[in-house]
Tab-separated table of C-alpha atoms and ligand atoms in Angstrom:
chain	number	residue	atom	x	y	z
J	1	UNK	CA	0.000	0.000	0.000
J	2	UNK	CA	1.609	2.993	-0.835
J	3	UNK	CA	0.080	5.391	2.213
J	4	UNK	CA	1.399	2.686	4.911
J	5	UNK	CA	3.269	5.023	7.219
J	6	UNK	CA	4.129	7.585	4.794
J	7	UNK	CA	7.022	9.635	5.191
J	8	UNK	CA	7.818	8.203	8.418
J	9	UNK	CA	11.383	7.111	6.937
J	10	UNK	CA	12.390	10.240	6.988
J	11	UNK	CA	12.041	10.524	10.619
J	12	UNK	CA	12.005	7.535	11.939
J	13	UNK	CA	13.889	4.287	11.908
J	14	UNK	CA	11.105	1.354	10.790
J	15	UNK	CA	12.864	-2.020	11.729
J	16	UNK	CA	11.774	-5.315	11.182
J	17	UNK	CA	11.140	-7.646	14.206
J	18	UNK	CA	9.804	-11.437	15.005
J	19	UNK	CA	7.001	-12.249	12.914
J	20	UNK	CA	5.296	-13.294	15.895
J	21	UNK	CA	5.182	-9.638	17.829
J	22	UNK	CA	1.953	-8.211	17.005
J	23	UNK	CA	3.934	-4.534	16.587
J	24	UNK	CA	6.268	-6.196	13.829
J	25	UNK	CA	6.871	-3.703	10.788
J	26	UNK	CA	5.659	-1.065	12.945
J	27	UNK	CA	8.027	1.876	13.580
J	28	UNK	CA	10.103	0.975	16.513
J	29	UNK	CA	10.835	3.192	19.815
J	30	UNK	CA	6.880	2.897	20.639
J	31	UNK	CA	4.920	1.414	23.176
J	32	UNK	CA	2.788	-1.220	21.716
J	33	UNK	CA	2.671	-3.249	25.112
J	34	UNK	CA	-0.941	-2.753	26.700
J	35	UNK	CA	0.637	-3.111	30.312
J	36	UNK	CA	2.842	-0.590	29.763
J	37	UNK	CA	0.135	2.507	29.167
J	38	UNK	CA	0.337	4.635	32.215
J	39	UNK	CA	-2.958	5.844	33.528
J	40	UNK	CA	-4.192	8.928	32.373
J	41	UNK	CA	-7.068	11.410	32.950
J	42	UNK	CA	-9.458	12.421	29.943
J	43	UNK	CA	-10.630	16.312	30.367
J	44	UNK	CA	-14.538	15.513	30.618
J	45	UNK	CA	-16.889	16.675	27.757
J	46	UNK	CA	-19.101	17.910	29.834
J	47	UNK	CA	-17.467	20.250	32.235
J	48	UNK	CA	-16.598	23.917	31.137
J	49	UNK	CA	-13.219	25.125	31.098
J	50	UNK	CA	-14.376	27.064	34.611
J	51	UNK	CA	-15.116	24.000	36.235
J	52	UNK	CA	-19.355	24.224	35.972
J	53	UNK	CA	-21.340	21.676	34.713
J	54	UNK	CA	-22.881	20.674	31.204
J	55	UNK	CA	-26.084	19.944	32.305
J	56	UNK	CA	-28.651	20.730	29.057
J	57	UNK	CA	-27.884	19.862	25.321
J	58	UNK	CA	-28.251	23.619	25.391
J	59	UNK	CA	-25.348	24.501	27.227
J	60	UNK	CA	-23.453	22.247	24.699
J	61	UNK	CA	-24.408	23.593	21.548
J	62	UNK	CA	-24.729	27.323	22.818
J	63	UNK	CA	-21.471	27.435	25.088
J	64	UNK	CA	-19.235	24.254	25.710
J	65	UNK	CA	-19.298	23.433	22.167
J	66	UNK	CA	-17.838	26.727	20.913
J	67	UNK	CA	-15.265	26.645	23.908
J	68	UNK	CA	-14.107	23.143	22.801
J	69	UNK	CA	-13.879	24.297	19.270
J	70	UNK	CA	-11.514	27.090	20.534
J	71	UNK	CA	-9.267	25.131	22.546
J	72	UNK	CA	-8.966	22.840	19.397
J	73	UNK	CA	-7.972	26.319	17.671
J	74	UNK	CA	-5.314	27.972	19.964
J	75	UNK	CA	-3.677	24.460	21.037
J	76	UNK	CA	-3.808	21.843	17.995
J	77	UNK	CA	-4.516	22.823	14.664
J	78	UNK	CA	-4.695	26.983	14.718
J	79	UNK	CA	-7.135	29.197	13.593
J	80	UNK	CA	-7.985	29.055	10.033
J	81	UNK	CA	-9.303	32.106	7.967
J	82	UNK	CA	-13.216	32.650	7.298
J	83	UNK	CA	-14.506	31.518	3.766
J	84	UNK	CA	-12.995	33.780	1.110
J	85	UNK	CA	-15.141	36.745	-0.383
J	86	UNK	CA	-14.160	36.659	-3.854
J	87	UNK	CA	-13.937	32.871	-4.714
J	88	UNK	CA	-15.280	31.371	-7.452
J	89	UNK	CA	-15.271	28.513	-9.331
J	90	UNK	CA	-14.731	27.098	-13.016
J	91	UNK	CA	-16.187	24.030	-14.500
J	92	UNK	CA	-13.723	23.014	-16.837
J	93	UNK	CA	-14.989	19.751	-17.890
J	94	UNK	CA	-18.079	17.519	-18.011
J	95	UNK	CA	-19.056	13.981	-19.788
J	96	UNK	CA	-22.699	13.130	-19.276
J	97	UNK	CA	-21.476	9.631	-20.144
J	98	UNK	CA	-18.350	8.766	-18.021
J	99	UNK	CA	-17.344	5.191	-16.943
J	100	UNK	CA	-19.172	3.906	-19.774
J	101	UNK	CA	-22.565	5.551	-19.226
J	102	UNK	CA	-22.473	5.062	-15.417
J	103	UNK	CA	-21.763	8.533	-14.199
J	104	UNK	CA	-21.167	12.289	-15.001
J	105	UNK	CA	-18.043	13.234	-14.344
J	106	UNK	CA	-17.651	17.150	-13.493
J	107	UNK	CA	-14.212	18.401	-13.091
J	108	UNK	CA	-14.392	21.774	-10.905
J	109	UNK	CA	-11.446	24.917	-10.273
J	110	UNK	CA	-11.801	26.828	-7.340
J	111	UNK	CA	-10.424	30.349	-7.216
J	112	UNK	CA	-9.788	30.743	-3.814
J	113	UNK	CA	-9.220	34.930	-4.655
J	114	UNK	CA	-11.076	34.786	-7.906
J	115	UNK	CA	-8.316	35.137	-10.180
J	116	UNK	CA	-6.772	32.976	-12.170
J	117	UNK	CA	-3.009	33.167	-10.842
J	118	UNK	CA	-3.740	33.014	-7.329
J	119	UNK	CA	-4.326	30.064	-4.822
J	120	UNK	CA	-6.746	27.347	-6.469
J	121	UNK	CA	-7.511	23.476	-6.563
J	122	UNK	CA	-9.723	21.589	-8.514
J	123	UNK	CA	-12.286	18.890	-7.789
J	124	UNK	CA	-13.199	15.953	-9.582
J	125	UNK	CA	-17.043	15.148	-9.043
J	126	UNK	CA	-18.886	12.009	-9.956
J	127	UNK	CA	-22.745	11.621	-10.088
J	128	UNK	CA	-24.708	8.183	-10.802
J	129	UNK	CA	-27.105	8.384	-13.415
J	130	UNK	CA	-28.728	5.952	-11.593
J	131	UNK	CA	-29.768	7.720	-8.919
J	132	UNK	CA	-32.449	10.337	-8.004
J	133	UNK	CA	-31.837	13.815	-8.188
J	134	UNK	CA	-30.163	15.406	-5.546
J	135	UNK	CA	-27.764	13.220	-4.620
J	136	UNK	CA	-26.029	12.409	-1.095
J	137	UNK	CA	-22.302	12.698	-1.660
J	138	UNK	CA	-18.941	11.613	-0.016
J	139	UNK	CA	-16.161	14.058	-0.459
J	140	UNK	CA	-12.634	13.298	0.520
J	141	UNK	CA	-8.974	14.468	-0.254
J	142	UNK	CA	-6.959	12.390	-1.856
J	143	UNK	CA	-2.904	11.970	-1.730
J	144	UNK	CA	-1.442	11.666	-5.301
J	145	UNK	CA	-3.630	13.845	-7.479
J	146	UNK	CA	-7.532	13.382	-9.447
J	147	UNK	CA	-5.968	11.180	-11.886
J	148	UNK	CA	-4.886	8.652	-9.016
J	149	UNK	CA	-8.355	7.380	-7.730
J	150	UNK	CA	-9.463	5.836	-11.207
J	151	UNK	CA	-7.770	5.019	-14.457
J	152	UNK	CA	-10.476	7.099	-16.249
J	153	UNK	CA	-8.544	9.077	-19.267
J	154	UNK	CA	-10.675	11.557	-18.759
J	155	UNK	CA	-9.379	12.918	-15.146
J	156	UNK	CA	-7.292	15.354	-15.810
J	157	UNK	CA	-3.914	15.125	-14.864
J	158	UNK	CA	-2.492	17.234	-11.901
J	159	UNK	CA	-0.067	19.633	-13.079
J	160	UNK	CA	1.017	20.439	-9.051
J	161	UNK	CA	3.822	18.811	-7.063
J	162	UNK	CA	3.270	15.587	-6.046
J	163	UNK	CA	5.316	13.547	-3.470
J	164	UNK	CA	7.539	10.218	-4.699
J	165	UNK	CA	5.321	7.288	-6.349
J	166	UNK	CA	4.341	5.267	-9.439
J	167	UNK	CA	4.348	7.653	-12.660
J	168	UNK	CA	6.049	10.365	-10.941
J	169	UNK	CA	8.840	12.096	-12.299
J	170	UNK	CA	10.775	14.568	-10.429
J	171	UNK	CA	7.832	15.617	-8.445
J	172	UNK	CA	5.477	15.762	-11.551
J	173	UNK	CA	2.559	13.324	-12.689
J	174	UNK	CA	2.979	11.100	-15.921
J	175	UNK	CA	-0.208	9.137	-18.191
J	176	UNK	CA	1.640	6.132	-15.702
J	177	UNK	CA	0.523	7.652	-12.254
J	178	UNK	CA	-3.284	7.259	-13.555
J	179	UNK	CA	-5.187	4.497	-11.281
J	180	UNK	CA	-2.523	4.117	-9.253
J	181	UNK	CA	-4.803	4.643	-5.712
J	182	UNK	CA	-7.657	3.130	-7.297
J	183	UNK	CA	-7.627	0.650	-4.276
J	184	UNK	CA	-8.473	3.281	-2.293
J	185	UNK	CA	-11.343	4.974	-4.119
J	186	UNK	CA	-13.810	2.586	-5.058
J	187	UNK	CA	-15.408	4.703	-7.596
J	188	UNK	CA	-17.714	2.458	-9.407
J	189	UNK	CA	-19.473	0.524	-6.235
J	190	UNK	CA	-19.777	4.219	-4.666
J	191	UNK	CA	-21.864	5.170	-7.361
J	192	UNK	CA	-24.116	1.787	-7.313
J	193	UNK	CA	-25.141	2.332	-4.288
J	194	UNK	CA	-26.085	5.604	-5.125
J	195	UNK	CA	-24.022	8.420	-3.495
J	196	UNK	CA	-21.696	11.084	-5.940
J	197	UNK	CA	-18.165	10.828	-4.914
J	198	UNK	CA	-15.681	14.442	-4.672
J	199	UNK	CA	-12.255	14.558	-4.729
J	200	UNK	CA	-9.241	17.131	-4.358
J	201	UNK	CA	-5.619	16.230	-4.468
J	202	UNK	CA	-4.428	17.593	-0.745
J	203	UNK	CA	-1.317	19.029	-2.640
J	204	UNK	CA	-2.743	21.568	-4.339
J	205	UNK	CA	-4.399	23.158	-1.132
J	206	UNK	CA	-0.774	22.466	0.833
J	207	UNK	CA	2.488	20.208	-0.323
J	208	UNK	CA	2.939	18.015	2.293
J	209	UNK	CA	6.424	18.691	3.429
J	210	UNK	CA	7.741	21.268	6.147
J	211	UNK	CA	8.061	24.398	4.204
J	212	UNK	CA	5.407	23.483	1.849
J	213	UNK	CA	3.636	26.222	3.147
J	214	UNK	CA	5.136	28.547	0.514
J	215	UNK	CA	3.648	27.064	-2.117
J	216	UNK	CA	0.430	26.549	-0.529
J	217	UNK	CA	-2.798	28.718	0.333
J	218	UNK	CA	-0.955	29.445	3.534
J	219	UNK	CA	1.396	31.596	2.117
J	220	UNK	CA	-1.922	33.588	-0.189
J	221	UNK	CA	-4.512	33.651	2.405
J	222	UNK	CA	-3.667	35.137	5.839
J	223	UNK	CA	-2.680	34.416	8.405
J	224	UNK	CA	0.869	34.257	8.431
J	225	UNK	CA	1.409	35.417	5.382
J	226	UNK	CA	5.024	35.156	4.552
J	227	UNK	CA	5.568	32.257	7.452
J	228	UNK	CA	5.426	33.844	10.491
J	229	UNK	CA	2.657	31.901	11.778
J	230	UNK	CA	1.857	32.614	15.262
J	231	UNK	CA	1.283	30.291	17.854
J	232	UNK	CA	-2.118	29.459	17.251
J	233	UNK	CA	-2.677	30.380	13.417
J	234	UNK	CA	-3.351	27.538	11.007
J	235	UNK	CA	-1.540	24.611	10.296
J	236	UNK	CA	-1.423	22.259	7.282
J	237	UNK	CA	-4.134	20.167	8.671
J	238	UNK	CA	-6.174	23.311	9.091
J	239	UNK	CA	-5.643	23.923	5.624
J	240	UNK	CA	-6.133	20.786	4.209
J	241	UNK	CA	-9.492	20.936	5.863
J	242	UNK	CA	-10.594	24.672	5.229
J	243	UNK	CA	-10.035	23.142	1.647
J	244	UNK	CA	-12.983	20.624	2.202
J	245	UNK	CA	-15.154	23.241	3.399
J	246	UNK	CA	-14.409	25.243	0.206
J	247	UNK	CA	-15.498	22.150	-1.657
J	248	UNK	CA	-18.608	21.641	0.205
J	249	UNK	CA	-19.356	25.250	-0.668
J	250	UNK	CA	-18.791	24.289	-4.251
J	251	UNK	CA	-20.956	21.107	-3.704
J	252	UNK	CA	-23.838	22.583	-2.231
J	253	UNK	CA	-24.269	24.999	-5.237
J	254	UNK	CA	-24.199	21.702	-7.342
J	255	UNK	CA	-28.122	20.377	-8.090
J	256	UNK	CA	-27.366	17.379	-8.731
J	257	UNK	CA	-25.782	17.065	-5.165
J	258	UNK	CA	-27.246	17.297	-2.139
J	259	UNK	CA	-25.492	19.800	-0.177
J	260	UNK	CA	-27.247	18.674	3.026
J	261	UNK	CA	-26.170	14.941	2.768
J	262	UNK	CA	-22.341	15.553	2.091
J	263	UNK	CA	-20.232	12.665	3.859
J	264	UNK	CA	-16.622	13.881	4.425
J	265	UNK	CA	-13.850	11.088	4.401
J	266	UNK	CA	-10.332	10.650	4.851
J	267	UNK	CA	-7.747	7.868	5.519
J	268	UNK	CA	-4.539	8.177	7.675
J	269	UNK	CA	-3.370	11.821	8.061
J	270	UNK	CA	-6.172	13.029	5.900
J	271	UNK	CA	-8.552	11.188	8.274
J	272	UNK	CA	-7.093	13.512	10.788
J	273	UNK	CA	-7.789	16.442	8.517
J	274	UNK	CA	-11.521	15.260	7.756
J	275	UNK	CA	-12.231	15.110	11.082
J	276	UNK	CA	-10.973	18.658	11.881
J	277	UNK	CA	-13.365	19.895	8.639
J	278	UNK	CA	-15.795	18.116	10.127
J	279	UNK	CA	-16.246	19.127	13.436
J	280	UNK	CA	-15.128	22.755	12.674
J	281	UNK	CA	-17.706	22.709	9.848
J	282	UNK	CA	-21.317	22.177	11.170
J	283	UNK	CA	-22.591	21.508	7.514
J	284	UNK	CA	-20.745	18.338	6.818
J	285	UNK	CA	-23.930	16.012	7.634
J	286	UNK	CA	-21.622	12.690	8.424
J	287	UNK	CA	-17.704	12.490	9.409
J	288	UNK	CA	-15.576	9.530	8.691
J	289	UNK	CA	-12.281	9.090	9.877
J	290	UNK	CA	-10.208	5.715	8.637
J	291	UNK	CA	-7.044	5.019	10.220
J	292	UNK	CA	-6.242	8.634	11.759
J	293	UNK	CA	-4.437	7.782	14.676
J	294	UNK	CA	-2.814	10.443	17.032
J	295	UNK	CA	-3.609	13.574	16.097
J	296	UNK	CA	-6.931	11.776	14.723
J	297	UNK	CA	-9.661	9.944	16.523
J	298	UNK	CA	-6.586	8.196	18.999
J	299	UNK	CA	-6.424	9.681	22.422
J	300	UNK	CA	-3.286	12.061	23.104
J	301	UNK	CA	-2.879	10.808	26.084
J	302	UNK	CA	-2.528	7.270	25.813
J	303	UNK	CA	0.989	6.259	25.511
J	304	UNK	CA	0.669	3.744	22.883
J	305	UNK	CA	1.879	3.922	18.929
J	306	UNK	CA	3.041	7.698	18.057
J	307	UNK	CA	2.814	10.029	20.340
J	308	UNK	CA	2.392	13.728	20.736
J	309	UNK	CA	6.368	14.075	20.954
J	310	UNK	CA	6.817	12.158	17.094
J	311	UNK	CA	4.419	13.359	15.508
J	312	UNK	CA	4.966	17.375	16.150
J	313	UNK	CA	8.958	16.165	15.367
J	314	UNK	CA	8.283	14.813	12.504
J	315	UNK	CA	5.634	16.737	10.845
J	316	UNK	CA	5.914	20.032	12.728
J	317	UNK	CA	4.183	21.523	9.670
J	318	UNK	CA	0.848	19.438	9.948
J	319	UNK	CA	-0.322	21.580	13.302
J	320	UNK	CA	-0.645	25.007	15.319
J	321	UNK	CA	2.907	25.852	16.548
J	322	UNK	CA	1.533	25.219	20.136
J	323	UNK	CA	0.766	22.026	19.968
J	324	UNK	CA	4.602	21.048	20.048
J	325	UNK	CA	5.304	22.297	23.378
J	326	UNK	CA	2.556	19.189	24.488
J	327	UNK	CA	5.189	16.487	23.466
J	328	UNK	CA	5.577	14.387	26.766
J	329	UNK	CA	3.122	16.716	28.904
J	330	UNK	CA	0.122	15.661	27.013
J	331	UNK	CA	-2.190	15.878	30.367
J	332	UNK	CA	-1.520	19.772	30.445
J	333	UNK	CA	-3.367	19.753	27.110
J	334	UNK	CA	-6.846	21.493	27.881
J	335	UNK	CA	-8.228	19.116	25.036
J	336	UNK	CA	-8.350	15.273	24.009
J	337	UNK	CA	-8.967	13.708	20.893
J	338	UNK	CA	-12.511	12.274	22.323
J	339	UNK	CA	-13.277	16.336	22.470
J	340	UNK	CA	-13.122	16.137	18.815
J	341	UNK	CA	-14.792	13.347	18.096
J	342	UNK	CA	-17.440	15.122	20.044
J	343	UNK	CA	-17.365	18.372	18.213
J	344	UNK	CA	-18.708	16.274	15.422
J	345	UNK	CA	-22.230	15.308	17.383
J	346	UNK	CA	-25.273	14.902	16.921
J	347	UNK	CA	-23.773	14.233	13.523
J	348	UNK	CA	-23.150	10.202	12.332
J	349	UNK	CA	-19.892	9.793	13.037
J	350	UNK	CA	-17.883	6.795	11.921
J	351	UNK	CA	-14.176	5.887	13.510
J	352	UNK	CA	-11.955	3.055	11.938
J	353	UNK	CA	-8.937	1.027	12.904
J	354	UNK	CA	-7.376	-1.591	11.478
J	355	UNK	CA	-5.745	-4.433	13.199
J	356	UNK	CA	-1.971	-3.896	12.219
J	357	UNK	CA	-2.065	-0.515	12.648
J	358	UNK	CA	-0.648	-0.376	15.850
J	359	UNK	CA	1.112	2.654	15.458
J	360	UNK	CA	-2.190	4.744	14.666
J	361	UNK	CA	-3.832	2.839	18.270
J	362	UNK	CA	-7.114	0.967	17.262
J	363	UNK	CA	-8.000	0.954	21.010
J	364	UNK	CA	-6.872	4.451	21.712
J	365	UNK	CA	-9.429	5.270	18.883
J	366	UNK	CA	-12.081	3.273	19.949
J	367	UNK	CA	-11.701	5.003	23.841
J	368	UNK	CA	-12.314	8.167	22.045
J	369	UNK	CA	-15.145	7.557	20.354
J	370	UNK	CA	-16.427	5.852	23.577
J	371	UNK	CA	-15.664	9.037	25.817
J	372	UNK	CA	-17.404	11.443	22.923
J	373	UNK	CA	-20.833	8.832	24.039
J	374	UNK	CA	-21.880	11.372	26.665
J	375	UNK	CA	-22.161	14.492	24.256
J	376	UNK	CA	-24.034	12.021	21.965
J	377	UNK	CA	-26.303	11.206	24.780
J	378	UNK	CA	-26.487	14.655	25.876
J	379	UNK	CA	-28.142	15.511	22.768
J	380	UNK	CA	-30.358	12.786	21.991
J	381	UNK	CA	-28.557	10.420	20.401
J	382	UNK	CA	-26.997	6.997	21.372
J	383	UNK	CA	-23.185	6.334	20.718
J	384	UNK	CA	-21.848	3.055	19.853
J	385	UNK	CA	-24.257	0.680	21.692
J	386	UNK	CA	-20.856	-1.754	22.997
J	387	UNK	CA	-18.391	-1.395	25.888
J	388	UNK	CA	-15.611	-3.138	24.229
J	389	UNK	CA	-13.545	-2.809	21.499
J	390	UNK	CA	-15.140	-5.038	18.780
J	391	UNK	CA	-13.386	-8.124	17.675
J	392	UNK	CA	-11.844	-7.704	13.980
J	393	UNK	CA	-14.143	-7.269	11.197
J	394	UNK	CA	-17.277	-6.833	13.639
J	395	UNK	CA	-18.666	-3.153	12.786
J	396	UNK	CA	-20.610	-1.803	15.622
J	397	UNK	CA	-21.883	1.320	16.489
J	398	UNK	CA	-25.442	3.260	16.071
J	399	UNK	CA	-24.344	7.177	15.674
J	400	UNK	CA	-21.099	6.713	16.077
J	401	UNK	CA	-19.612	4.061	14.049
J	402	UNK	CA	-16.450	1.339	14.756
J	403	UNK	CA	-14.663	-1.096	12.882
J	404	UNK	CA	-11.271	-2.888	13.773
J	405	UNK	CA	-10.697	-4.257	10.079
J	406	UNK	CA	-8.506	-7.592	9.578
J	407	UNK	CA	-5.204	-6.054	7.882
J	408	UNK	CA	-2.889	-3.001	7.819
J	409	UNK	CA	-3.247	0.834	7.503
J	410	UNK	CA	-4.769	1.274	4.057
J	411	UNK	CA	-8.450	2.544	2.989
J	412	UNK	CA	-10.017	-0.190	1.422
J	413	UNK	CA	-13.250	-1.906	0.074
J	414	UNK	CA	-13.857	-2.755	3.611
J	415	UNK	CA	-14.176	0.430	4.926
J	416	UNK	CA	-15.827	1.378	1.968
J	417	UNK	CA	-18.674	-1.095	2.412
J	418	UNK	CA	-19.223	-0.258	6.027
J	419	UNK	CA	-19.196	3.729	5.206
J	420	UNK	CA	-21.948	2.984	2.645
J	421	UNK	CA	-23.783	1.046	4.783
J	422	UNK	CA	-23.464	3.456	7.602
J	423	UNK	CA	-24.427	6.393	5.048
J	424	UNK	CA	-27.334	4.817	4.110
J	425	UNK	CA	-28.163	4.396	7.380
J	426	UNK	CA	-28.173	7.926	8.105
J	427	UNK	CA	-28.117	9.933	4.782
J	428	UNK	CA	-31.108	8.191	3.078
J	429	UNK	CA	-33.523	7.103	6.267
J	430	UNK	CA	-34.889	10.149	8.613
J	431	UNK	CA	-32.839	13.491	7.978
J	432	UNK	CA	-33.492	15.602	10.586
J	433	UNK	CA	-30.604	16.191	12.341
J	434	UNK	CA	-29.191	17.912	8.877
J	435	UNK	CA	-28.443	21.391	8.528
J	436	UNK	CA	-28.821	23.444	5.353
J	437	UNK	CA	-25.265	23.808	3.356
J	438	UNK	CA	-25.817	27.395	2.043
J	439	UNK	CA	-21.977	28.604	1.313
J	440	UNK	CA	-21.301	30.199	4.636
N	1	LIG	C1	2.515	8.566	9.446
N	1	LIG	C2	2.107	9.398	10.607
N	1	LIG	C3	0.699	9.054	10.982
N	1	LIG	C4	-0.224	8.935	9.774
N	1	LIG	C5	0.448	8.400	8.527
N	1	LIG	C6	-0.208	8.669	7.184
N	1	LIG	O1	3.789	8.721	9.042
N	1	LIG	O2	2.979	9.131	11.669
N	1	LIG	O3	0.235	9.974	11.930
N	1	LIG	O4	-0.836	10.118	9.496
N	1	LIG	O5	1.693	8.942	8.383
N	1	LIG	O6	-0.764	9.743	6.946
N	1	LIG	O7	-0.103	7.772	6.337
């Protein structure tokens, strides 16, 4: 798989040990013993910063929820600009009759200042025939470029930088690089069962490397302009993810999408970023989060896999500046990563692990989603409906969603068929919980 454990080599040393240890081809230095997790303290969910209680699913979504959102802001990802005023967008392709007949494929470029030399990306949109008019959609980011999720000729290729992989040529996309993360985009049984798949490539919003920055909307769109970020301004997550919300703004001017039933999905470090776009952005109607690990769905606090310490070493650029001076003190961090999960209720939420992805902590992710339950409950929903972490390949979960999948850290058909299944659980029965998607 070509996103296991990306980039880590550069930081870290991934050894080989026993076939028999359970952590083997996992990076080494980390805890992956269960006996060996200190005990730690989660911040509770429902408790204000000032010590009074939560009591009424008012005081969450009038109060605690904005002061959770915050402390997400000034101590983990940074504050991201508002929508921008003079965006627009360009359709610069369509075929009524893509993938033989099945869909139409749109292909979208987003001004971000509404000129055509400054800061854009460009989404590639799919739409069933098949199915009725508007449609529920997921939209995710995707690592390598458009032309990577499906060997369609008709994706246009990405002219941006992309990082080392099959058809790439000093940093550049060839014909060769097209299909070449099909695994991970199931296009055609997305369609079948009736949803419109978006895309973006994540590069064009923000290369993925430390000072990728400067050739990213980071450097266009304030603040930090010119790279000195304060403290608490945006990272590259928070980029990454203001970049969804752009798209859903796109999306929800689409008519043959459904702007109110737009699923945003993400796998590994871009699972991280969809769940920051979705629980900073209240019109994102379901959140999915495969394999995010720390800085995702896992708990900060648990010492098990990567830690706070590796991960703002190693990819300093992904977060707030703040955030780094958490390695090793995690339990001074106002926040945990249940606090985000819970930022993302009433809304269907669905967390996934997978069973050789030690490093990303399957049970640290499934103790999140368990400690977001009492938000969930607060405001009339349920949570996962099991104490325990599932066995493998047992989904569970009613509004929030769980899987521990058989295998290693990869988006695939698997989690596919258990988003789908999920989504149609909650996108096509009852919709009330959904909010209109008017561009904000
Ligand atoms: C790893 C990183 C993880 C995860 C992964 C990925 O190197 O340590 O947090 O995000 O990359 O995105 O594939």
């Amino acid at each position: 798989m070509r996103r296991a454990i990306r980039g880590l080599a550069a930081g870290l040393a991934v050894t080989g040990v026993l076939a028999a240890d359970p952590a083997a081809g996992q990076p080494a230095g980390a805890n992956y013993d269960e006996a060996k997790v200190p005990a730690y303290t989660l911040p509770d969910p429902l408790r204000f910063v000032d010590g009074g209680a939560v009591q009424e699913a008012r005081d969450w979504t009038d109060r605690r929820r904005a002061e959770v959102l915050r402390l997400f802001e000034t101590h983990v990802y940074g504050r991201s600009p508002g929508p921008p005023t003079a965006m627009r967008f360009v359709v610069v392709e369509t075929d009524p009759r893509a993938l033989g007949g099945l869909a139409t494929r749109r292909q979208v470029r987003v001004l971000l200042d509404g000129t055509e030399t400054g800061p854009a990306f460009e989404i590639l949109l799919y739409v069933p025939k098949a199915a009725p008019r508007p449609v529920p959609a997921f939209l995710g980011l995707n690592f390598d470029g458009n032309h990577t999720v499906h060997p369609d000729p008709g994706i246009r290729l990405s002219t941006a930088w992309v990082g080392e992989g099959p058809g790439v040529v000093d940093g550049r996309a060839t014909d060769a690089a097209r299909g070449t993360d099909a695994a991970s985009w199931p296009v055609e049984r997305i369609l079948d069962r009736g949803y419109a798949l978006a895309t973006a490539y994540y590069g064009d919003l923000e290369p993925d490397r430390a000072d990728g920055w400067k050739d990213g909307i980071r450097s266009r769109l304030g603040p930090g302009v010119s790279g000195r970020f304060g403290p608490d301004d945006w990272g590259a997550i928070g980029a990454w993810a203001w970049g969804l919300s752009r798209a859903l703004d796109v999306l929800a001017t689409d008519p043959d999408v459904d702007g109110r039933r737009v699923a945003v999905i993400g796998h590994s470090r871009l699972g991280k970023t969809a769940l920051w776009a979705g629980a900073s952005d209240e019109r994102f109607a379901m959140v999915v989060a495969n394999d995010s690990g720390e800085g995702g769905a896992a708990l900060a606090r648990r010492q098990f896999g990567e830690t706070t310490e590796v991960i703002t070493r190693v990819f300093p650029h992904w977060f707030c500046a703040r955030y780094r001076q958490y390695a090793g003190r995690e339990d001074a961090l106002p926040v945990d990563q249940h606090l985000l999960l819970a930022l993302v209720a009433p809304r269907p939420l669905y967390v996934a692990s997978a069973t050789e992805d030690l490093w990303a902590d399957p049970r640290g992710e499934f103790l999140a989603a368990k400690a977001a339950e009492p938000v969930y409950r607060l405001l009339g929903r349920d949570g996962l409906g099991v104490e325990d972490l599932p066995v493998p390949d047992r989904p569970v979960g009613k509004t929030i969603g769980y899987h521990r999948r058989r295998g290693s850290h990869a988006l695939v058909a698997y989690d596919w068929e258990q988003y789908l299944d999920f989504a149609d659980r909650h996108l096509l029965a009852g919709a009330q919980h959904l909010r209109p998607a008017s561009p904000r």
